[in-house]
Each structure stands twice: as C-alpha cells, then as structure tokens.
Short mmCIF file of N, CA, C and O in Angstrom, two decimals:
data_model
loop_
_atom_site.label_atom_id
_atom_site.label_comp_id
_atom_site.label_asym_id
_atom_site.label_seq_id
_atom_site.Cartn_x
_atom_site.Cartn_y
_atom_site.Cartn_z
N ASP Z 13 8.30 -6.50 -8.32
CA ASP Z 13 8.36 -6.88 -9.73
C ASP Z 13 7.08 -7.57 -10.18
O ASP Z 13 7.13 -8.51 -10.97
N GLY Z 14 5.95 -7.14 -9.67
CA GLY Z 14 4.67 -7.69 -10.10
C GLY Z 14 4.24 -8.93 -9.34
O GLY Z 14 3.26 -9.56 -9.72
N PHE Z 15 4.94 -9.30 -8.27
CA PHE Z 15 4.58 -10.47 -7.48
C PHE Z 15 4.46 -10.10 -6.01
O PHE Z 15 5.16 -9.21 -5.53
N ILE Z 16 3.57 -10.81 -5.31
CA ILE Z 16 3.36 -10.59 -3.88
C ILE Z 16 3.52 -11.93 -3.17
O ILE Z 16 2.98 -12.94 -3.61
N THR Z 17 4.28 -11.94 -2.09
CA THR Z 17 4.41 -13.11 -1.24
C THR Z 17 3.83 -12.75 0.12
O THR Z 17 4.25 -11.76 0.73
N THR Z 18 2.86 -13.53 0.57
CA THR Z 18 2.24 -13.31 1.88
C THR Z 18 2.57 -14.50 2.76
O THR Z 18 2.33 -15.64 2.36
N ILE Z 19 3.10 -14.23 3.93
CA ILE Z 19 3.44 -15.30 4.87
C ILE Z 19 2.47 -15.23 6.04
O ILE Z 19 2.40 -14.23 6.75
N ASN Z 20 1.70 -16.30 6.22
CA ASN Z 20 0.74 -16.40 7.32
C ASN Z 20 1.37 -17.33 8.36
O ASN Z 20 1.27 -18.55 8.26
N LYS Z 21 2.05 -16.74 9.33
CA LYS Z 21 2.79 -17.53 10.31
C LYS Z 21 1.88 -18.37 11.22
O LYS Z 21 2.20 -19.54 11.45
N PRO Z 22 0.75 -17.84 11.72
CA PRO Z 22 -0.08 -18.67 12.60
C PRO Z 22 -0.61 -19.95 11.92
O PRO Z 22 -0.70 -21.00 12.55
N ASN Z 23 -0.92 -19.87 10.62
CA ASN Z 23 -1.45 -21.03 9.91
C ASN Z 23 -0.39 -21.77 9.10
O ASN Z 23 -0.71 -22.71 8.37
N LYS Z 24 0.85 -21.27 9.18
CA LYS Z 24 1.97 -21.88 8.45
C LYS Z 24 1.66 -22.03 6.96
O LYS Z 24 1.70 -23.12 6.41
N GLN Z 25 1.34 -20.89 6.34
CA GLN Z 25 1.04 -20.86 4.91
C GLN Z 25 1.85 -19.77 4.23
O GLN Z 25 2.12 -18.72 4.81
N VAL Z 26 2.21 -20.04 2.98
CA VAL Z 26 2.83 -19.03 2.13
C VAL Z 26 1.95 -18.92 0.89
O VAL Z 26 1.63 -19.93 0.26
N VAL Z 27 1.56 -17.69 0.55
CA VAL Z 27 0.72 -17.47 -0.63
C VAL Z 27 1.52 -16.64 -1.62
O VAL Z 27 2.01 -15.55 -1.29
N TYR Z 28 1.66 -17.17 -2.82
CA TYR Z 28 2.32 -16.45 -3.91
C TYR Z 28 1.23 -15.97 -4.87
O TYR Z 28 0.35 -16.74 -5.24
N ASP Z 29 1.31 -14.71 -5.26
CA ASP Z 29 0.32 -14.15 -6.16
C ASP Z 29 1.00 -13.13 -7.07
O ASP Z 29 2.08 -12.63 -6.76
N SER Z 30 0.35 -12.83 -8.16
CA SER Z 30 0.86 -11.80 -9.06
C SER Z 30 -0.09 -10.62 -9.04
O SER Z 30 -1.25 -10.75 -8.70
N ILE Z 31 0.43 -9.47 -9.40
CA ILE Z 31 -0.37 -8.27 -9.47
C ILE Z 31 -0.87 -8.12 -10.90
O ILE Z 31 -0.08 -8.08 -11.83
N ASN Z 32 -2.19 -8.06 -11.06
CA ASN Z 32 -2.78 -7.87 -12.38
C ASN Z 32 -2.70 -6.40 -12.78
O ASN Z 32 -2.60 -5.52 -11.92
N GLU Z 33 -2.77 -6.14 -14.06
CA GLU Z 33 -2.69 -4.76 -14.56
C GLU Z 33 -3.77 -3.88 -13.96
O GLU Z 33 -3.56 -2.70 -13.72
N ASN Z 34 -4.96 -4.43 -13.71
CA ASN Z 34 -6.08 -3.64 -13.20
C ASN Z 34 -6.09 -3.51 -11.69
O ASN Z 34 -6.92 -2.82 -11.13
N ASP Z 35 -5.18 -4.21 -10.99
CA ASP Z 35 -5.11 -4.12 -9.54
C ASP Z 35 -4.49 -2.79 -9.13
O ASP Z 35 -3.65 -2.24 -9.82
N VAL Z 36 -4.91 -2.32 -7.98
CA VAL Z 36 -4.31 -1.13 -7.38
C VAL Z 36 -3.82 -1.56 -6.01
O VAL Z 36 -4.55 -2.13 -5.22
N THR Z 37 -2.55 -1.31 -5.72
CA THR Z 37 -1.96 -1.69 -4.44
C THR Z 37 -1.54 -0.45 -3.67
O THR Z 37 -1.46 0.65 -4.22
N ILE Z 38 -1.23 -0.64 -2.40
CA ILE Z 38 -0.72 0.46 -1.59
C ILE Z 38 0.56 1.02 -2.18
O ILE Z 38 0.83 2.21 -2.13
N PHE Z 39 1.35 0.17 -2.84
CA PHE Z 39 2.58 0.62 -3.46
C PHE Z 39 2.29 1.56 -4.64
O PHE Z 39 3.03 2.51 -4.88
N ASP Z 40 1.20 1.30 -5.37
CA ASP Z 40 0.80 2.20 -6.46
C ASP Z 40 0.46 3.58 -5.92
O ASP Z 40 0.80 4.60 -6.51
N ILE Z 41 -0.23 3.59 -4.78
CA ILE Z 41 -0.63 4.87 -4.19
C ILE Z 41 0.60 5.63 -3.71
O ILE Z 41 0.73 6.83 -3.94
N LEU Z 42 1.52 4.93 -3.08
CA LEU Z 42 2.73 5.59 -2.57
C LEU Z 42 3.65 6.06 -3.68
O LEU Z 42 4.35 7.07 -3.53
N THR Z 43 3.67 5.35 -4.81
CA THR Z 43 4.57 5.72 -5.90
C THR Z 43 3.88 6.45 -7.04
O THR Z 43 4.54 7.05 -7.88
N GLY Z 44 2.54 6.38 -7.12
CA GLY Z 44 1.81 7.01 -8.21
C GLY Z 44 1.94 6.27 -9.53
O GLY Z 44 1.75 6.84 -10.60
N ASN Z 45 2.25 4.97 -9.47
CA ASN Z 45 2.51 4.19 -10.68
C ASN Z 45 1.30 3.41 -11.18
O ASN Z 45 1.41 2.25 -11.52
N ASN Z 46 0.15 4.02 -11.22
CA ASN Z 46 -1.03 3.32 -11.72
C ASN Z 46 -1.97 4.32 -12.38
O ASN Z 46 -2.27 5.36 -11.80
N LYS Z 47 -2.45 3.96 -13.57
CA LYS Z 47 -3.34 4.85 -14.31
C LYS Z 47 -4.72 4.96 -13.67
O LYS Z 47 -5.47 5.87 -13.96
N SER Z 48 -5.08 4.02 -12.79
CA SER Z 48 -6.39 4.03 -12.14
C SER Z 48 -6.47 5.06 -11.01
O SER Z 48 -7.55 5.34 -10.52
N ILE Z 49 -5.34 5.59 -10.58
CA ILE Z 49 -5.31 6.57 -9.50
C ILE Z 49 -5.28 7.97 -10.10
O ILE Z 49 -4.39 8.30 -10.86
N HIS Z 50 -6.28 8.78 -9.74
CA HIS Z 50 -6.37 10.14 -10.26
C HIS Z 50 -6.11 11.12 -9.12
O HIS Z 50 -6.75 11.06 -8.07
N ILE Z 51 -5.17 12.02 -9.32
CA ILE Z 51 -4.85 13.05 -8.32
C ILE Z 51 -5.83 14.20 -8.50
O ILE Z 51 -5.99 14.74 -9.60
N ASP Z 52 -6.51 14.56 -7.41
CA ASP Z 52 -7.51 15.62 -7.46
C ASP Z 52 -6.95 16.99 -7.07
O ASP Z 52 -7.24 17.99 -7.70
N ASP Z 53 -6.14 17.03 -6.00
CA ASP Z 53 -5.66 18.31 -5.51
C ASP Z 53 -4.50 18.09 -4.54
O ASP Z 53 -4.32 16.98 -4.03
N GLU Z 54 -3.75 19.14 -4.27
CA GLU Z 54 -2.69 19.12 -3.26
C GLU Z 54 -2.90 20.31 -2.34
O GLU Z 54 -3.14 21.42 -2.81
N ILE Z 55 -2.83 20.03 -1.03
CA ILE Z 55 -3.06 21.07 -0.03
C ILE Z 55 -1.90 21.03 0.96
O ILE Z 55 -1.49 19.95 1.38
N ILE Z 56 -1.41 22.19 1.37
CA ILE Z 56 -0.37 22.24 2.40
C ILE Z 56 -1.06 22.48 3.74
O ILE Z 56 -1.81 23.45 3.90
N GLU Z 57 -0.84 21.53 4.70
CA GLU Z 57 -1.43 21.61 6.03
C GLU Z 57 -0.36 21.27 7.07
O GLU Z 57 0.22 20.19 7.02
N ASN Z 58 -0.08 22.17 8.01
CA ASN Z 58 0.84 21.88 9.12
C ASN Z 58 2.17 21.29 8.66
O ASN Z 58 2.59 20.25 9.15
N ASN Z 59 2.83 21.91 7.72
CA ASN Z 59 4.12 21.45 7.18
C ASN Z 59 4.05 20.09 6.52
O ASN Z 59 5.05 19.39 6.41
N LYS Z 60 2.86 19.67 6.09
CA LYS Z 60 2.69 18.42 5.36
C LYS Z 60 1.94 18.74 4.06
O LYS Z 60 1.18 19.69 3.99
N ILE Z 61 2.19 17.93 3.06
CA ILE Z 61 1.46 18.07 1.81
C ILE Z 61 0.41 16.98 1.79
O ILE Z 61 0.72 15.79 1.94
N ARG Z 62 -0.84 17.36 1.65
CA ARG Z 62 -1.95 16.40 1.57
C ARG Z 62 -2.37 16.30 0.11
O ARG Z 62 -2.76 17.29 -0.51
N ILE Z 63 -2.25 15.10 -0.43
CA ILE Z 63 -2.61 14.85 -1.82
C ILE Z 63 -3.92 14.08 -1.84
O ILE Z 63 -4.01 12.98 -1.29
N LEU Z 64 -4.94 14.68 -2.45
CA LEU Z 64 -6.24 14.04 -2.57
C LEU Z 64 -6.27 13.21 -3.85
O LEU Z 64 -5.84 13.68 -4.90
N PHE Z 65 -6.76 11.99 -3.75
CA PHE Z 65 -6.83 11.12 -4.93
C PHE Z 65 -8.13 10.35 -4.93
O PHE Z 65 -8.85 10.30 -3.94
N ASN Z 66 -8.44 9.76 -6.08
CA ASN Z 66 -9.58 8.86 -6.15
C ASN Z 66 -9.25 7.70 -7.07
O ASN Z 66 -8.43 7.81 -7.97
N ILE Z 67 -9.89 6.59 -6.77
CA ILE Z 67 -9.76 5.38 -7.58
C ILE Z 67 -11.16 5.07 -8.09
O ILE Z 67 -11.96 4.46 -7.38
N GLU Z 68 -11.48 5.55 -9.28
CA GLU Z 68 -12.84 5.43 -9.82
C GLU Z 68 -13.30 3.98 -9.93
O GLU Z 68 -14.46 3.68 -9.68
N LEU Z 69 -12.38 3.10 -10.28
CA LEU Z 69 -12.70 1.68 -10.45
C LEU Z 69 -13.39 1.10 -9.22
O LEU Z 69 -14.27 0.27 -9.33
N TRP Z 70 -12.99 1.55 -8.03
CA TRP Z 70 -13.55 1.02 -6.78
C TRP Z 70 -14.38 2.05 -6.02
O TRP Z 70 -14.77 1.81 -4.89
N ALA Z 71 -14.62 3.21 -6.61
CA ALA Z 71 -15.37 4.29 -5.97
C ALA Z 71 -14.76 4.67 -4.62
O ALA Z 71 -15.44 4.82 -3.62
N ILE Z 72 -13.43 4.81 -4.61
CA ILE Z 72 -12.71 5.16 -3.39
C ILE Z 72 -12.09 6.55 -3.55
O ILE Z 72 -11.49 6.85 -4.56
N LYS Z 73 -12.27 7.36 -2.52
CA LYS Z 73 -11.57 8.63 -2.42
C LYS Z 73 -10.57 8.50 -1.29
O LYS Z 73 -10.79 7.74 -0.35
N GLY Z 74 -9.48 9.22 -1.37
CA GLY Z 74 -8.50 9.11 -0.31
C GLY Z 74 -7.56 10.29 -0.28
O GLY Z 74 -7.64 11.20 -1.10
N SER Z 75 -6.68 10.24 0.70
CA SER Z 75 -5.65 11.27 0.86
C SER Z 75 -4.37 10.59 1.30
O SER Z 75 -4.40 9.57 1.99
N ILE Z 76 -3.26 11.17 0.90
CA ILE Z 76 -1.96 10.75 1.42
C ILE Z 76 -1.26 12.02 1.91
O ILE Z 76 -1.26 13.03 1.21
N TRP Z 77 -0.75 11.94 3.13
CA TRP Z 77 -0.01 13.05 3.71
C TRP Z 77 1.47 12.71 3.59
O TRP Z 77 1.89 11.62 3.98
N ILE Z 78 2.24 13.66 3.07
CA ILE Z 78 3.69 13.44 2.95
C ILE Z 78 4.41 14.62 3.61
O ILE Z 78 3.88 15.73 3.69
N SER Z 79 5.62 14.35 4.05
CA SER Z 79 6.45 15.38 4.67
C SER Z 79 6.83 16.42 3.63
O SER Z 79 7.25 16.08 2.52
N GLN Z 80 6.69 17.68 3.99
CA GLN Z 80 7.08 18.75 3.09
C GLN Z 80 8.60 18.84 2.98
O GLN Z 80 9.13 19.29 1.97
N GLN Z 81 9.33 18.35 4.00
CA GLN Z 81 10.78 18.42 4.00
C GLN Z 81 11.42 17.38 3.09
O GLN Z 81 12.30 17.68 2.31
N ASP Z 82 10.99 16.10 3.22
CA ASP Z 82 11.68 15.05 2.45
C ASP Z 82 10.77 14.18 1.58
O ASP Z 82 11.25 13.27 0.93
N GLY Z 83 9.47 14.44 1.57
CA GLY Z 83 8.55 13.70 0.71
C GLY Z 83 8.18 12.32 1.23
O GLY Z 83 7.52 11.55 0.54
N SER Z 84 8.57 11.99 2.47
CA SER Z 84 8.25 10.66 2.99
C SER Z 84 6.76 10.60 3.37
O SER Z 84 6.20 11.55 3.90
N PRO Z 85 6.11 9.46 3.10
CA PRO Z 85 4.69 9.32 3.43
C PRO Z 85 4.49 9.23 4.94
O PRO Z 85 5.30 8.64 5.65
N GLU Z 86 3.40 9.84 5.44
CA GLU Z 86 3.13 9.82 6.87
C GLU Z 86 1.77 9.21 7.20
O GLU Z 86 1.61 8.60 8.26
N LYS Z 87 0.80 9.37 6.31
CA LYS Z 87 -0.54 8.83 6.58
C LYS Z 87 -1.27 8.65 5.25
O LYS Z 87 -1.09 9.44 4.33
N VAL Z 88 -2.10 7.61 5.17
CA VAL Z 88 -2.93 7.37 3.99
C VAL Z 88 -4.34 7.05 4.48
O VAL Z 88 -4.51 6.28 5.43
N THR Z 89 -5.35 7.65 3.86
CA THR Z 89 -6.74 7.33 4.20
C THR Z 89 -7.48 6.92 2.93
O THR Z 89 -7.18 7.41 1.84
N PHE Z 90 -8.43 6.01 3.11
CA PHE Z 90 -9.30 5.54 2.03
C PHE Z 90 -10.74 5.64 2.52
O PHE Z 90 -11.03 5.20 3.63
N ILE Z 91 -11.62 6.17 1.69
CA ILE Z 91 -13.04 6.25 2.05
C ILE Z 91 -13.84 5.75 0.86
O ILE Z 91 -13.79 6.31 -0.23
N GLN Z 92 -14.61 4.67 1.11
CA GLN Z 92 -15.47 4.15 0.04
C GLN Z 92 -16.91 4.59 0.27
O GLN Z 92 -17.62 4.88 -0.68
N ASP Z 93 -17.36 4.60 1.50
CA ASP Z 93 -18.64 5.17 1.87
C ASP Z 93 -18.59 5.49 3.35
O ASP Z 93 -17.56 5.36 3.99
N GLU Z 94 -19.71 5.94 3.90
CA GLU Z 94 -19.73 6.37 5.30
C GLU Z 94 -19.26 5.30 6.27
O GLU Z 94 -18.63 5.58 7.29
N ASP Z 95 -19.55 4.03 5.96
CA ASP Z 95 -19.21 2.93 6.87
C ASP Z 95 -17.90 2.23 6.54
O ASP Z 95 -17.50 1.32 7.26
N LEU Z 96 -17.25 2.62 5.47
CA LEU Z 96 -16.00 1.94 5.08
C LEU Z 96 -14.89 2.97 4.93
O LEU Z 96 -14.73 3.61 3.89
N LYS Z 97 -14.13 3.13 6.01
CA LYS Z 97 -13.02 4.07 6.03
C LYS Z 97 -11.80 3.35 6.60
O LYS Z 97 -11.89 2.62 7.57
N ILE Z 98 -10.65 3.58 5.98
CA ILE Z 98 -9.40 2.97 6.42
C ILE Z 98 -8.37 4.08 6.57
O ILE Z 98 -8.22 4.93 5.69
N LYS Z 99 -7.66 4.06 7.70
CA LYS Z 99 -6.60 5.04 7.94
C LYS Z 99 -5.33 4.28 8.30
O LYS Z 99 -5.33 3.44 9.19
N ILE Z 100 -4.26 4.57 7.57
CA ILE Z 100 -2.96 3.94 7.81
C ILE Z 100 -1.99 5.02 8.26
O ILE Z 100 -1.75 5.98 7.54
N GLU Z 101 -1.46 4.86 9.48
CA GLU Z 101 -0.44 5.77 10.01
C GLU Z 101 0.93 5.14 9.76
O GLU Z 101 1.16 3.99 10.12
N ILE Z 102 1.82 5.87 9.15
CA ILE Z 102 3.17 5.38 8.86
C ILE Z 102 4.09 5.99 9.90
O ILE Z 102 4.36 7.20 9.88
N GLU Z 103 4.56 5.16 10.82
CA GLU Z 103 5.36 5.66 11.94
C GLU Z 103 6.82 5.86 11.57
O GLU Z 103 7.48 6.74 12.10
N SER Z 104 7.35 5.02 10.70
CA SER Z 104 8.73 5.21 10.27
C SER Z 104 8.94 4.50 8.94
O SER Z 104 8.18 3.61 8.58
N ILE Z 105 9.95 4.93 8.22
CA ILE Z 105 10.32 4.28 6.98
C ILE Z 105 11.83 4.08 6.99
O ILE Z 105 12.55 4.79 7.67
N ALA Z 106 12.26 3.09 6.24
CA ALA Z 106 13.69 2.82 6.14
C ALA Z 106 14.13 3.02 4.71
O ALA Z 106 13.42 2.66 3.78
N ASN Z 107 15.28 3.58 4.56
CA ASN Z 107 15.86 3.73 3.23
C ASN Z 107 16.10 2.33 2.65
O ASN Z 107 16.59 1.45 3.34
N ARG Z 108 15.74 2.14 1.40
CA ARG Z 108 15.87 0.82 0.77
C ARG Z 108 17.28 0.25 0.91
O ARG Z 108 17.45 -0.94 1.12
N THR Z 109 18.30 1.08 0.85
CA THR Z 109 19.68 0.57 0.96
C THR Z 109 19.97 0.08 2.38
O THR Z 109 20.87 -0.72 2.59
N GLU Z 110 19.21 0.57 3.36
CA GLU Z 110 19.43 0.18 4.75
C GLU Z 110 18.53 -0.97 5.18
O GLU Z 110 18.73 -1.56 6.22
N PHE Z 111 17.48 -1.26 4.42
CA PHE Z 111 16.46 -2.23 4.83
C PHE Z 111 16.81 -3.64 4.36
O PHE Z 111 17.07 -3.86 3.18
N ASN Z 112 16.84 -4.57 5.29
CA ASN Z 112 17.02 -5.98 4.98
C ASN Z 112 15.78 -6.73 5.45
O ASN Z 112 15.56 -6.84 6.66
N PRO Z 113 14.95 -7.21 4.52
CA PRO Z 113 13.72 -7.88 4.95
C PRO Z 113 14.05 -9.12 5.78
O PRO Z 113 15.07 -9.78 5.56
N PRO Z 114 13.19 -9.43 6.76
CA PRO Z 114 13.46 -10.60 7.59
C PRO Z 114 13.39 -11.88 6.78
O PRO Z 114 12.66 -11.97 5.79
N LYS Z 115 14.14 -12.87 7.20
CA LYS Z 115 14.12 -14.18 6.55
C LYS Z 115 13.28 -15.11 7.42
O LYS Z 115 13.42 -15.12 8.65
N TYR Z 116 12.40 -15.88 6.78
CA TYR Z 116 11.54 -16.82 7.50
C TYR Z 116 11.83 -18.24 7.02
O TYR Z 116 11.99 -18.47 5.83
N ASP Z 117 11.85 -19.16 7.95
CA ASP Z 117 12.00 -20.57 7.61
C ASP Z 117 10.61 -21.10 7.26
O ASP Z 117 9.77 -21.29 8.13
N ILE Z 118 10.35 -21.30 5.97
CA ILE Z 118 9.03 -21.72 5.52
C ILE Z 118 9.03 -23.14 4.95
O ILE Z 118 8.12 -23.53 4.22
N LEU Z 119 10.01 -23.93 5.35
CA LEU Z 119 10.11 -25.30 4.84
C LEU Z 119 8.89 -26.14 5.17
O LEU Z 119 8.44 -26.95 4.36
N ASP Z 120 8.31 -25.97 6.35
CA ASP Z 120 7.15 -26.76 6.78
C ASP Z 120 5.82 -26.08 6.45
O ASP Z 120 4.78 -26.53 6.92
N TYR Z 121 5.83 -25.00 5.68
CA TYR Z 121 4.61 -24.24 5.40
C TYR Z 121 3.88 -24.81 4.19
O TYR Z 121 4.51 -25.31 3.25
N GLU Z 122 2.56 -24.69 4.22
CA GLU Z 122 1.75 -25.02 3.05
C GLU Z 122 1.95 -23.91 2.02
O GLU Z 122 1.92 -22.72 2.37
N VAL Z 123 2.16 -24.27 0.76
CA VAL Z 123 2.36 -23.28 -0.30
C VAL Z 123 1.10 -23.18 -1.14
O VAL Z 123 0.59 -24.19 -1.64
N ILE Z 124 0.58 -21.97 -1.25
CA ILE Z 124 -0.59 -21.69 -2.10
C ILE Z 124 -0.11 -20.78 -3.21
O ILE Z 124 0.27 -19.64 -2.97
N ASN Z 125 -0.10 -21.28 -4.43
CA ASN Z 125 0.41 -20.53 -5.57
C ASN Z 125 -0.77 -20.06 -6.41
O ASN Z 125 -1.43 -20.84 -7.09
N LEU Z 126 -1.05 -18.75 -6.36
CA LEU Z 126 -2.16 -18.16 -7.12
C LEU Z 126 -1.69 -17.52 -8.43
O LEU Z 126 -2.49 -16.93 -9.14
N ILE Z 127 -0.41 -17.64 -8.73
CA ILE Z 127 0.13 -17.06 -9.96
C ILE Z 127 -0.39 -17.83 -11.15
O ILE Z 127 -0.26 -19.04 -11.22
N GLU Z 128 -0.98 -17.09 -12.08
CA GLU Z 128 -1.55 -17.74 -13.27
C GLU Z 128 -0.54 -17.85 -14.37
O GLU Z 128 0.28 -17.07 -14.60
#
C-alpha cells in the first residue's frame, strides 16, 4: 500500500519508508504497475516467456522470465552497463492466501522513520 518496512536484524533496526510516485520497485516490475517501465518485446524460450523491458529513468534494460503454464515469475535481470548487472533467481512462490509473513519481536529495535 505504498509503504516499505525493512527489518535489519543484525543491527536491531526497523526502517519505515514510503514509495514515491517516481520510484520503481521489484513489485512494479513483477506486476507491471508503473508508467516508468516500458515493455520492449516478448520472446518464447524453453517453455518460458521472456519479457524485455527498460526503465529509461535509470537507463536500465532488463528481462523477466515467466512460466508459460501459470505466469509465475522465474528470473529477473537488470543491466545498467557492462559492469552493473543483477540477476534474481526466483526459486519458489507462495500463493498470497497461503502465505503468512513471519512475525518479528522489534520492541528493542531502533526505529528509523523515513516517511515524509
């Protein structure tokens, strides 16, 4: 809902932040819910659909591979230049109705609130 909570367990910190309209997150890429992400092409490779995209704002090109059977994401890559490449392998996903996020005891944690 436009907010991000990051829990840093080794340093006992909780960071609260909001997502700005101009931000692009991994969730935007997985859902396609951002105007900054432009779809370039779709290619079928080895029973997977590879969707090529770019984020002009950050000069990033990337691909997301999804299952041709059920549309679940399997891999995401980002390339900004020759020396800056990120590859995320998605090993499994859980249906939202089945997923219960873990609960953390953060009573003794430092709270950093970046929400404006």
